[in-house]
Coordinates of C-alpha atoms in Angstrom, one line a residue:
M10 CA -77.4 7.9 -0.9
C11 CA -76.7 8.0 -4.6
G12 CA -76.1 10.2 -7.7
I13 CA -79.3 11.4 -9.3
F14 CA -79.9 12.7 -12.9
G15 CA -82.5 13.3 -15.5
A16 CA -84.0 15.4 -18.2
V17 CA -87.6 16.6 -18.9
S18 CA -89.2 18.4 -21.8
L19 CA -91.0 21.6 -20.8
T20 CA -92.6 22.0 -24.2
G21 CA -94.2 18.6 -24.7
A22 CA -91.7 17.7 -27.4
P23 CA -89.7 14.5 -27.2
L24 CA -86.3 14.7 -25.5
K25 CA -83.6 15.6 -28.0
H26 CA -80.8 13.4 -26.7
P27 CA -82.4 10.4 -24.8
G28 CA -79.2 8.4 -25.2
C29 CA -77.4 10.9 -22.9
I30 CA -79.4 9.7 -19.9
A31 CA -77.2 6.5 -19.8
S32 CA -74.1 8.7 -20.2
M33 CA -75.2 10.8 -17.2
A34 CA -75.5 7.6 -15.2
A35 CA -72.0 6.6 -16.2
A36 CA -70.6 10.0 -15.2
L37 CA -72.0 9.5 -11.7
A38 CA -71.0 5.9 -11.2
H39 CA -68.7 6.8 -8.4
R40 CA -71.6 8.2 -6.4
G41 CA -73.5 4.9 -6.7
P42 CA -71.5 1.7 -7.4
D43 CA -74.3 -0.6 -6.1
G44 CA -76.8 -0.3 -8.9
E45 CA -78.4 1.8 -11.6
R46 CA -82.0 2.3 -12.6
I47 CA -83.7 4.7 -15.1
V48 CA -87.4 5.3 -15.7
G49 CA -89.4 7.5 -18.0
H50 CA -90.8 8.0 -21.5
E51 CA -90.0 10.2 -24.5
H52 CA -90.8 13.4 -22.7
A53 CA -89.1 12.8 -19.3
R54 CA -86.5 10.4 -17.9
L55 CA -84.8 10.3 -14.6
G56 CA -82.6 7.9 -12.8
A57 CA -80.2 7.1 -10.0
R58 CA -76.9 5.4 -9.3
R59 CA -77.2 3.8 -5.9
L60 CA -75.0 3.6 -2.9
A61 CA -76.9 1.1 -0.7
I62 CA -77.0 2.3 2.9
M63 CA -80.6 2.0 4.0
D64 CA -83.1 -0.8 2.9
L65 CA -80.4 -2.8 1.1
T66 CA -82.9 -5.2 -0.7
T67 CA -85.9 -3.1 -1.6
G68 CA -84.6 0.5 -1.8
D69 CA -83.6 0.8 -5.5
Q70 CA -84.5 4.2 -6.9
P71 CA -86.3 5.8 -8.7
F72 CA -89.5 5.3 -6.7
Q73 CA -92.8 5.6 -8.5
H74 CA -96.3 6.0 -7.2
P75 CA -98.4 2.8 -7.9
D76 CA -100.5 4.7 -10.4
G77 CA -97.4 5.9 -12.3
S78 CA -98.2 9.6 -11.8
I79 CA -95.1 10.5 -9.6
W80 CA -91.5 9.5 -10.1
M81 CA -88.9 10.5 -7.5
V82 CA -85.1 10.2 -6.9
C83 CA -83.2 11.5 -3.9
N84 CA -79.6 11.7 -3.0
G85 CA -79.3 11.8 0.8
E86 CA -81.0 10.6 4.0
I87 CA -84.3 11.6 5.6
Y88 CA -83.9 11.4 9.4
N89 CA -87.7 11.7 10.2
A90 CA -88.7 9.0 7.8
R91 CA -90.3 6.9 10.5
A92 CA -92.9 9.5 11.3
L93 CA -93.4 10.2 7.6
R94 CA -93.9 6.5 6.9
D95 CA -96.6 6.3 9.6
E96 CA -98.4 9.2 8.0
G97 CA -98.2 7.5 4.6
V98 CA -99.5 4.2 5.9
H99 CA -102.4 6.0 7.6
A100 CA -103.2 7.7 4.3
G101 CA -103.3 4.3 2.6
Y102 CA -100.1 4.4 0.6
P103 CA -98.8 0.9 -0.3
F104 CA -95.0 1.2 0.4
R105 CA -92.8 -1.2 -1.6
S106 CA -89.7 -0.5 0.4
T107 CA -88.7 -0.3 4.1
G108 CA -86.2 2.6 3.9
D109 CA -86.4 6.3 4.2
I110 CA -86.5 7.7 0.7
E111 CA -89.9 6.3 -0.5
T112 CA -91.7 8.3 2.2
I113 CA -91.2 11.4 0.0
V114 CA -93.7 10.1 -2.6
P115 CA -96.9 10.0 -0.5
L116 CA -95.8 13.2 1.2
Y117 CA -95.6 14.9 -2.2
E118 CA -98.9 13.4 -3.2
R119 CA -100.6 15.1 -0.2
L120 CA -98.6 18.4 -0.1
G121 CA -97.1 19.1 -3.5
P122 CA -93.9 21.1 -3.6
D123 CA -94.5 22.1 0.0
A124 CA -93.6 18.5 1.0
V125 CA -89.9 19.5 1.3
T126 CA -90.7 21.7 4.3
R127 CA -91.5 18.5 6.2
L128 CA -88.2 16.7 5.4
E129 CA -85.5 16.5 8.1
G130 CA -82.1 15.5 6.8
M131 CA -79.7 16.1 3.9
F132 CA -81.0 15.8 0.4
G133 CA -80.9 16.7 -3.2
L134 CA -84.1 15.5 -4.8
A135 CA -86.1 15.5 -8.0
I136 CA -89.8 14.7 -8.4
W137 CA -91.5 14.4 -11.8
D138 CA -95.3 14.8 -11.6
D139 CA -96.4 13.2 -14.8
R140 CA -100.0 14.2 -14.4
R141 CA -99.2 17.9 -14.2
Q142 CA -96.0 17.6 -16.4
R143 CA -94.1 19.3 -13.5
L144 CA -90.6 18.9 -12.2
I145 CA -89.6 19.7 -8.6
L146 CA -86.0 20.0 -7.6
A147 CA -85.0 20.7 -4.0
R148 CA -81.9 20.8 -1.8
D149 CA -81.5 20.5 2.0
R150 CA -81.3 23.4 4.4
A151 CA -77.5 23.6 4.9
G152 CA -76.5 22.5 1.4
E153 CA -74.9 19.1 2.4
K154 CA -76.0 17.5 -0.9
P155 CA -75.4 19.0 -4.3
L156 CA -77.8 19.5 -7.2
F157 CA -77.1 21.3 -10.5
W158 CA -79.4 22.1 -13.4
A159 CA -79.4 23.6 -16.9
Q160 CA -82.1 24.6 -19.3
V161 CA -81.4 24.1 -23.0
D162 CA -83.9 24.4 -25.9
G163 CA -87.0 23.7 -23.9
E164 CA -85.4 20.9 -21.8
L165 CA -84.5 21.1 -18.1
R166 CA -81.6 18.7 -17.1
F167 CA -80.4 18.0 -13.6
A168 CA -77.7 16.0 -11.9
S169 CA -75.8 15.6 -8.7
E170 CA -72.5 16.7 -10.4
I171 CA -71.7 19.0 -13.3
Q172 CA -69.9 16.4 -15.4
A173 CA -73.2 14.5 -16.0
L174 CA -74.7 17.7 -17.6
L175 CA -71.6 18.0 -19.8
T176 CA -72.4 14.6 -21.5
Y177 CA -74.9 16.5 -23.7
P178 CA -73.5 17.7 -27.0
D179 CA -75.5 21.0 -26.9
Q180 CA -74.3 22.0 -23.4
R181 CA -72.0 24.9 -23.8
R182 CA -68.7 25.0 -21.9
R183 CA -68.2 28.8 -21.7
L184 CA -66.7 30.4 -18.6
D185 CA -69.1 32.5 -16.6
P186 CA -67.1 35.8 -16.0
E187 CA -69.1 36.8 -12.9
A188 CA -68.5 33.4 -11.3
A189 CA -64.8 33.5 -12.2
A190 CA -64.4 36.9 -10.6
L191 CA -66.1 35.6 -7.4
Y192 CA -63.9 32.4 -7.5
G193 CA -60.8 34.5 -7.8
V194 CA -61.7 36.6 -4.8
L195 CA -63.1 33.9 -2.6
G196 CA -61.6 30.6 -3.8
Y197 CA -65.1 29.2 -4.5
V198 CA -68.3 30.2 -6.3
P199 CA -71.3 31.2 -4.3
G200 CA -74.7 29.8 -5.5
P201 CA -76.6 29.9 -7.7
L202 CA -73.7 30.4 -10.0
T203 CA -71.2 27.9 -11.3
M204 CA -68.0 28.5 -13.3
L205 CA -70.0 27.5 -16.5
E206 CA -72.5 29.8 -18.1
G207 CA -76.0 28.2 -18.3
I208 CA -75.3 25.7 -15.4
S209 CA -76.7 26.7 -12.0
K210 CA -76.8 25.2 -8.5
I211 CA -79.9 24.8 -6.6
E212 CA -79.2 26.9 -3.5
P213 CA -79.5 25.4 0.0
A214 CA -83.1 25.4 1.3
H215 CA -84.5 26.2 -2.1
V216 CA -87.2 24.5 -4.3
L217 CA -87.3 24.8 -8.1
V218 CA -90.6 24.2 -9.9
A219 CA -90.6 23.8 -13.7
D220 CA -93.5 23.2 -16.1
R221 CA -94.8 24.6 -19.4
T222 CA -95.4 28.0 -17.8
G223 CA -91.8 28.5 -16.8
V224 CA -89.2 27.9 -14.0
S225 CA -89.6 29.4 -10.6
Q226 CA -87.6 29.1 -7.3
H227 CA -88.3 29.9 -3.7
R228 CA -86.7 29.4 -0.3
F229 CA -88.5 26.9 2.0
W230 CA -86.3 27.6 5.1
D231 CA -84.9 31.0 5.9
P232 CA -81.7 31.2 8.1
A233 CA -82.3 35.0 8.3
Q234 CA -85.7 34.5 10.0
V235 CA -84.2 31.8 12.2
S236 CA -81.3 34.1 13.2
A237 CA -83.8 36.9 14.2
R238 CA -85.6 34.7 16.7
P239 CA -85.0 35.0 20.4
S240 CA -82.2 32.8 21.5
R241 CA -83.1 29.5 23.2
L242 CA -79.5 28.5 23.9
D243 CA -79.6 28.9 27.6
S244 CA -76.9 26.5 28.8
P245 CA -74.2 24.1 27.7
A246 CA -76.4 21.3 28.8
T247 CA -79.1 22.3 26.3
L248 CA -76.5 22.3 23.5
Q249 CA -75.1 19.0 24.6
G250 CA -78.5 17.3 24.6
T251 CA -79.3 18.7 21.2
L252 CA -76.0 17.5 19.7
L253 CA -76.4 14.1 21.2
R254 CA -79.8 13.7 19.7
A255 CA -78.5 14.9 16.3
V256 CA -75.7 12.3 16.3
E257 CA -78.2 9.6 17.3
R258 CA -80.4 10.5 14.3
E259 CA -77.6 10.6 11.9
L260 CA -76.2 7.2 12.9
M261 CA -79.3 5.8 11.1
S262 CA -77.9 3.1 8.7
D263 CA -78.1 -0.5 7.7
V264 CA -74.3 -0.6 7.1
P265 CA -71.3 0.1 9.4
V266 CA -70.6 3.8 10.3
G267 CA -67.3 5.6 10.9
V268 CA -66.1 9.0 12.1
F269 CA -63.4 11.2 10.6
T270 CA -61.3 12.4 13.5
S271 CA -58.4 14.9 13.8
G272 CA -58.0 14.9 17.6
G273 CA -59.7 18.4 17.7
L274 CA -62.8 19.4 19.5
D275 CA -65.4 19.0 16.7
S276 CA -64.6 15.5 15.5
S277 CA -63.7 14.2 19.0
L278 CA -67.1 15.3 20.3
L279 CA -68.8 13.5 17.4
A280 CA -66.9 10.3 18.2
A281 CA -67.7 10.6 21.9
A282 CA -71.4 11.2 21.1
A283 CA -71.5 8.2 18.7
A284 CA -70.1 6.0 21.5
R285 CA -73.1 7.0 23.6
V286 CA -75.3 5.4 21.0
M287 CA -73.4 2.3 20.1
A288 CA -70.4 0.4 21.5
G289 CA -67.1 1.9 20.6
E290 CA -65.9 -1.3 19.1
N291 CA -68.7 -0.9 16.5
I292 CA -67.4 2.5 15.5
H293 CA -64.5 2.9 13.0
T294 CA -62.5 6.1 13.3
Y295 CA -60.1 7.5 10.7
S296 CA -57.3 10.1 11.0
V297 CA -54.6 11.3 8.6
K298 CA -50.9 10.9 9.4
F299 CA -48.7 13.5 7.6
R300 CA -45.0 13.0 7.1
E301 CA -44.4 16.7 7.9
R302 CA -44.5 17.2 11.7
G303 CA -46.2 20.6 11.6
Y304 CA -49.2 19.1 9.7
D305 CA -49.6 15.8 11.6
E306 CA -52.2 15.6 14.3
S307 CA -52.7 11.8 14.2
A308 CA -51.3 11.3 17.7
Y309 CA -54.0 13.5 19.1
A310 CA -56.7 11.6 17.2
E311 CA -55.3 8.3 18.3
A312 CA -55.3 9.4 22.0
V313 CA -58.9 10.4 21.9
T314 CA -60.1 7.3 20.1
H315 CA -58.2 5.1 22.5
D316 CA -60.3 6.5 25.4
I317 CA -63.5 5.9 23.5
R318 CA -62.2 2.4 22.4
T319 CA -63.2 2.7 18.7
V320 CA -61.6 0.7 15.9
H321 CA -59.1 3.3 14.8
H322 CA -57.4 3.5 11.4
V323 CA -54.5 5.8 10.6
V324 CA -54.2 6.9 6.9
T325 CA -50.8 7.9 5.7
A326 CA -50.6 11.1 3.6
D327 CA -47.2 11.4 2.1
D328 CA -46.2 13.1 -1.1
A329 CA -46.9 10.0 -3.2
T330 CA -50.4 9.4 -1.9
L331 CA -51.3 13.1 -2.0
E332 CA -50.1 13.4 -5.5
R333 CA -52.3 10.4 -6.5
A334 CA -55.3 12.1 -4.8
F335 CA -54.4 15.3 -6.7
E336 CA -54.5 13.4 -10.0
I337 CA -57.9 11.8 -9.3
V338 CA -59.5 15.0 -8.1
T339 CA -58.3 17.2 -10.9
R340 CA -59.2 14.5 -13.5
S341 CA -62.7 13.7 -12.1
L342 CA -64.5 16.8 -11.0
A343 CA -66.0 19.2 -13.6
E344 CA -65.7 22.1 -11.2
P345 CA -62.6 23.5 -9.5
V346 CA -62.4 22.8 -5.8
G347 CA -60.0 25.4 -4.3
D348 CA -59.7 23.8 -0.9
P349 CA -56.6 21.6 -0.8
A350 CA -58.1 19.6 2.1
I351 CA -60.1 17.7 -0.5
L352 CA -57.0 15.6 -1.0
P353 CA -56.7 14.1 2.5
T354 CA -60.5 14.0 2.6
Y355 CA -60.4 11.7 -0.4
L356 CA -57.6 9.5 1.1
L357 CA -59.6 9.2 4.4
A358 CA -62.7 8.2 2.4
E359 CA -60.8 5.7 0.3
A360 CA -59.5 4.0 3.4
A361 CA -62.8 4.1 5.1
R362 CA -64.5 2.5 2.1
E363 CA -62.9 -0.8 3.1
H364 CA -64.9 -0.9 6.3
V365 CA -67.9 1.5 6.2
K366 CA -70.2 3.3 3.8
V367 CA -71.2 6.2 6.1
V368 CA -68.9 8.6 8.1
L369 CA -69.7 11.5 10.4
S370 CA -67.8 14.7 9.7
G371 CA -67.5 17.9 11.7
E372 CA -68.4 20.5 9.0
G373 CA -70.5 23.4 10.2
A374 CA -69.1 23.6 13.7
D375 CA -66.7 26.5 12.9
E376 CA -69.3 28.6 11.2
L377 CA -72.0 28.1 13.8
F378 CA -69.8 28.4 16.9
G379 CA -67.1 30.8 15.8
G380 CA -64.2 28.4 15.4
Y381 CA -61.8 30.2 13.0
P382 CA -58.9 32.4 14.1
T383 CA -60.3 34.9 11.7
Y384 CA -63.1 35.7 14.1
L385 CA -60.5 36.6 16.8
G386 CA -58.7 38.7 14.2
H387 CA -61.8 40.9 13.8
T388 CA -61.9 41.5 17.5
A389 CA -58.2 42.2 17.6
A390 CA -58.6 44.6 14.7
L391 CA -60.8 46.9 16.8
A392 CA -58.0 47.3 19.3
Y393 CA -55.3 47.6 16.6
L394 CA -57.2 50.5 15.0
K395 CA -57.0 52.5 18.3
L396 CA -53.2 52.6 18.0
P397 CA -51.7 55.7 16.6
R398 CA -51.1 55.5 12.8
P399 CA -47.2 55.6 13.1
V400 CA -47.3 52.7 15.6
R401 CA -49.4 50.7 13.1
A402 CA -47.1 51.6 10.3
A403 CA -44.1 50.4 12.3
A404 CA -45.8 47.2 13.2
R405 CA -46.6 46.5 9.5
W406 CA -43.0 47.2 8.6
M407 CA -41.6 44.8 11.1
V408 CA -44.1 42.0 10.4
E409 CA -43.6 42.2 6.6
R410 CA -39.9 41.7 7.0
W411 CA -40.3 38.5 9.0
P412 CA -39.0 35.6 6.8
A413 CA -41.8 33.5 5.4
S414 CA -42.5 29.9 6.5
T415 CA -44.1 27.1 4.5
G416 CA -45.5 25.6 7.7
K417 CA -49.1 25.2 8.7
V418 CA -50.8 28.3 10.1
T419 CA -47.6 29.7 11.6
L420 CA -47.6 32.9 13.7
E421 CA -45.7 34.7 10.9
F422 CA -48.4 33.8 8.4
L423 CA -51.2 34.9 10.8
L424 CA -49.5 38.2 11.6
K425 CA -48.9 39.0 8.0
Q426 CA -52.5 38.2 7.2
F427 CA -53.6 40.4 10.0
V428 CA -51.6 43.6 9.2
T429 CA -52.5 43.3 5.5
A430 CA -56.2 43.8 6.1
A431 CA -56.8 45.0 9.7
E432 CA -57.5 48.6 8.6
L433 CA -60.0 47.7 5.8
P434 CA -63.8 47.8 6.2
W435 CA -64.9 44.6 7.9
L436 CA -66.2 42.8 4.8
D437 CA -63.1 43.6 2.7
R438 CA -61.0 42.5 5.7
H439 CA -62.9 39.3 6.1
L440 CA -62.7 38.4 2.4
T441 CA -59.0 39.3 2.3
W442 CA -58.3 37.0 5.3
F443 CA -60.6 34.2 4.3
G444 CA -60.6 34.2 0.5
A445 CA -58.1 33.6 -2.3
L446 CA -56.9 36.8 -3.9
G447 CA -59.5 38.9 -1.9
P448 CA -61.2 42.1 -3.1
G449 CA -58.9 44.2 -5.2
G450 CA -56.6 41.3 -5.9
G451 CA -57.0 41.5 -9.6
A452 CA -59.2 38.4 -9.9
G453 CA -62.0 39.7 -12.1
R454 CA -62.6 40.9 -15.6
G455 CA -63.8 44.5 -15.7
R456 CA -67.0 45.3 -13.9
E457 CA -67.4 41.7 -12.5
A458 CA -64.5 42.3 -10.1
A459 CA -66.0 45.6 -8.8
K460 CA -69.3 43.8 -8.0
T461 CA -67.8 41.1 -5.8
V462 CA -68.0 42.8 -2.4
P463 CA -71.5 44.2 -2.9
D464 CA -72.7 40.8 -4.2
V465 CA -71.4 39.1 -1.1
A466 CA -72.7 41.8 1.2
C467 CA -76.3 41.5 -0.1
Q468 CA -76.4 38.0 1.4
L469 CA -76.8 39.6 4.8
T470 CA -79.5 42.1 4.0
A471 CA -82.3 40.3 5.9
F472 CA -80.2 39.3 8.9
P473 CA -80.2 41.3 12.2
H474 CA -77.7 44.1 12.4
D475 CA -77.2 44.4 16.2
D476 CA -74.4 41.7 16.5
P477 CA -71.5 42.5 14.1
L478 CA -69.5 39.3 14.9
N479 CA -72.6 37.1 14.3
R480 CA -73.0 38.8 10.9
I481 CA -69.6 37.5 9.9
L482 CA -70.5 34.0 11.2
W483 CA -73.8 34.1 9.3
L484 CA -72.0 35.2 6.1
D485 CA -69.7 32.2 6.3
F486 CA -72.6 29.9 7.0
L487 CA -74.3 31.2 3.9
T488 CA -71.3 31.1 1.5
Y489 CA -68.1 29.5 2.7
L490 CA -69.8 26.5 4.3
P491 CA -72.1 25.3 1.4
D492 CA -70.0 26.4 -1.5
N493 CA -66.6 25.4 -0.3
L494 CA -66.5 23.1 2.8
L495 CA -69.5 21.0 2.0
V496 CA -68.4 20.7 -1.7
K497 CA -65.0 19.5 -0.5
V498 CA -66.4 16.8 1.8
D499 CA -69.2 15.7 -0.6
R500 CA -66.9 15.3 -3.6
G501 CA -64.0 14.0 -1.6
T502 CA -66.1 11.2 0.0
M503 CA -68.2 10.4 -3.0
L504 CA -65.2 10.0 -5.3
A505 CA -64.5 7.0 -3.0
S506 CA -68.2 6.0 -2.9
I507 CA -69.0 6.7 0.8
E508 CA -71.5 9.1 2.4
A509 CA -70.5 11.8 4.8
R510 CA -73.0 13.3 7.3
A511 CA -72.6 16.5 9.3
P512 CA -74.5 16.3 12.6
Y513 CA -73.6 19.9 13.4
L514 CA -75.9 20.8 10.5
D515 CA -78.9 19.0 11.9
R516 CA -81.9 21.4 11.7
Q517 CA -82.4 21.4 15.5
V518 CA -78.8 22.3 16.1
M519 CA -78.8 25.1 13.5
E520 CA -82.0 26.6 14.8
L521 CA -80.6 26.5 18.4
V522 CA -77.3 28.1 17.5
L523 CA -77.9 30.6 14.7
P524 CA -79.8 33.1 16.9
A525 CA -77.5 32.8 19.9
P526 CA -75.5 35.9 20.7
S527 CA -71.9 35.8 19.4
A528 CA -70.6 36.3 23.0
L529 CA -71.6 32.7 23.7
K530 CA -69.6 31.6 20.7
V531 CA -66.5 33.8 20.8
H532 CA -65.8 35.0 24.3
G533 CA -62.7 37.2 24.6
F534 CA -60.0 35.3 22.8
T535 CA -61.8 31.9 23.3
T536 CA -63.4 30.4 20.2
K537 CA -66.4 28.0 20.3
A538 CA -66.8 28.9 24.0
I539 CA -70.2 27.3 24.6
L540 CA -69.3 24.2 22.5
K541 CA -66.3 23.7 24.6
E542 CA -68.5 23.9 27.7
A543 CA -70.9 21.4 26.2
A544 CA -68.1 19.0 25.4
S545 CA -67.0 18.9 29.0
G546 CA -67.5 15.4 30.4
L547 CA -67.6 13.8 26.9
V548 CA -64.2 14.9 25.6
P549 CA -60.8 15.0 27.5
P550 CA -59.9 18.5 28.8
A551 CA -56.7 18.5 26.8
V552 CA -58.7 18.2 23.6
I553 CA -60.9 21.1 24.6
R554 CA -57.9 23.3 25.3
R555 CA -56.1 22.5 22.0
R556 CA -55.6 25.3 19.5
K557 CA -57.5 24.8 16.3
R558 CA -55.3 23.8 13.3
G559 CA -57.6 22.3 10.7
L560 CA -57.1 19.7 8.0
S561 CA -54.5 20.9 5.5
V562 CA -51.7 19.8 3.2
P563 CA -48.2 21.2 2.6
V564 CA -49.2 23.3 -0.5
A565 CA -46.6 26.0 0.1
R566 CA -43.8 23.5 -0.2
W567 CA -45.4 21.7 -3.2
L568 CA -45.5 25.0 -5.2
N569 CA -41.8 25.3 -4.8
A570 CA -41.0 21.6 -5.3
G571 CA -43.1 18.8 -6.7
L572 CA -45.7 21.1 -8.4
A573 CA -43.2 23.8 -9.4
S574 CA -43.3 23.1 -13.1
L575 CA -47.1 22.8 -13.1
A576 CA -47.4 26.1 -11.2
D577 CA -45.0 27.8 -13.7
R578 CA -47.0 26.5 -16.7
Y579 CA -50.4 27.6 -15.4
L580 CA -49.7 30.6 -13.2
M581 CA -47.1 32.6 -15.1
A582 CA -49.6 33.4 -17.8
P583 CA -53.1 32.3 -16.6
R584 CA -56.0 31.9 -19.0
L585 CA -58.8 32.5 -16.5
F586 CA -57.3 35.3 -14.4
R587 CA -55.4 37.3 -16.9
D588 CA -55.5 40.5 -14.8
A589 CA -54.3 38.7 -11.6
P590 CA -50.7 39.2 -10.5
T591 CA -50.1 35.5 -10.3
A592 CA -46.6 35.6 -11.7
A593 CA -45.6 38.2 -9.1
L594 CA -47.2 36.2 -6.3
L595 CA -45.5 33.1 -7.4
A596 CA -42.1 34.8 -7.6
E597 CA -42.6 36.3 -4.1
H598 CA -43.6 32.8 -2.9
R599 CA -40.5 31.2 -4.4
S600 CA -38.2 33.8 -3.0
G601 CA -39.4 33.1 0.6
R602 CA -40.6 36.7 1.1
R603 CA -44.3 35.6 1.6
N604 CA -46.3 32.4 1.8
N605 CA -48.8 32.9 -1.0
A606 CA -50.1 29.3 -1.2
R607 CA -53.6 30.3 -0.1
K608 CA -53.9 32.7 -3.1
L609 CA -52.2 30.5 -5.7
W610 CA -53.6 27.1 -5.0
P611 CA -57.3 27.9 -5.9
L612 CA -56.1 29.6 -9.1
L613 CA -54.0 26.7 -10.1
M614 CA -57.0 24.4 -9.6
A615 CA -59.2 26.6 -11.8
E616 CA -56.6 26.7 -14.6
L617 CA -56.2 22.9 -14.5
W618 CA -60.0 22.5 -14.6
A619 CA -60.5 24.8 -17.6
E620 CA -58.0 22.9 -19.6
R621 CA -59.3 19.4 -18.5
W622 CA -62.9 20.3 -19.4
N623 CA -62.1 22.3 -22.6
V624 CA -63.7 25.5 -21.2
D625 CA -64.0 28.5 -23.5
T626 CA -62.4 31.3 -21.5
E627 CA -62.5 33.9 -24.2
P628 CA -64.7 37.0 -23.4
A629 CA -68.1 36.8 -25.1

């Protein structure tokens, strides 16, 4: 695990700013506090900041082919490295390390860019083929590990985080209006866009190939094709076995491992599965204790981990610690992260860093198995629409007059969300419930706003059409998961210099669950139906029955209290979202008429980001 970076000339000219390579390394020091190494010549240089997890003594990157023709850096873990190493040894490759990452070098030597199709794991990687003057960039199937790139004046530069690219004096910092419109609607930016013009993300399961003939990209794994296959998910036992094997693979480490736990189904199942592989006393578990009762689930987490007999740690998240996390996150990241759960994620990672370097986390379970209340809302909307129009109007009138609460996912909040969008087309409804301002919320500038819903809808073009609820799950898997949740967990953990792994996003798990009919996932008003059955015998029944609450922070209260002056300063007259009714939303929130925290928080994060990184927000 590490932060990777580099620059190559695609014209044959010397690199224009070779001194910036060291600056890129410094910008990514938090991703790799255990070492730094840079290789290259005047036309190409790449490097890594290392977080030592596997092969602690011989695993320093970059790795180079013995003849000097191939250089490679990789951020992540390769879970099928043992088989790949055997193939490399059989082919006569002289390994200098004992870890997982070097296995990519002989694999590339034999297969070229197609080598990434053989990799099982999470990764953002770069390969420079000096003989062919060719750069390869690739990212794992689900998008667990990040990778950004920019092309400036014949050079292609890449890095694990955007701030490394901003060390170059010729890298523009102009707002991308299309990305800003999408962010305003969704609360995140779908790939390949970023909030900055000229800087792109490598999308999940994509390979970029760059040489003197140009830059091309292609997908090496297609979730649409996977989702169109006949379902193989025939029983909860099949799912349980696949999950147990995934957890066993992802416990691969030469350093201690932990699990982030909430007391809910996803994390409890991971902790229980880990305890099947290693003794509970060798597993560290971490949960957040909030001062506000409605947000605190630490007692549930402690009860579960007591049964498994892990070494359990409770991390307090009060106003002071959350405000400290807020300062670190907003100061450090050169992209706005609109999910407030990054704050407790950082606090958990900071505490975990004292004992472990690797944690398992439950990202992906909700999107694969249908875990969000939103999915039940779509089912309920079908029944709601059958009611006479006057009855629906009366229901809206009553719900809208219910006094607002600043609590966590209250019934009042859910009902107001429901009646606001239940009568919209399914995609508009979903983006309204699940996004920030939602479509039509005034987030965009001109035509960019009007394009938002069609742009999101086109993600599903190649997916099957016969299961409407599955199409919603697939959409969240393609967008919300990689561009919001996995960003939150990667940046939150790496700011504290630890690695997070998501066993639910193991390839075998994804390929088993994606094609499965939605009735196995959401059955009536039961979410994650088959996952709950698979957890039986591993997780206490009380955990399986608990209502999902999710990791969150008291943002609604903050906007009226500790962050009130900051919210006034940035939201009364925003720079990025000038057409958005932020002032009216804030006034409504302050009056108690409606909890608008979900809409306002991402916009506040974006405004702070633009000022911190001196972003040019004026229209071109």
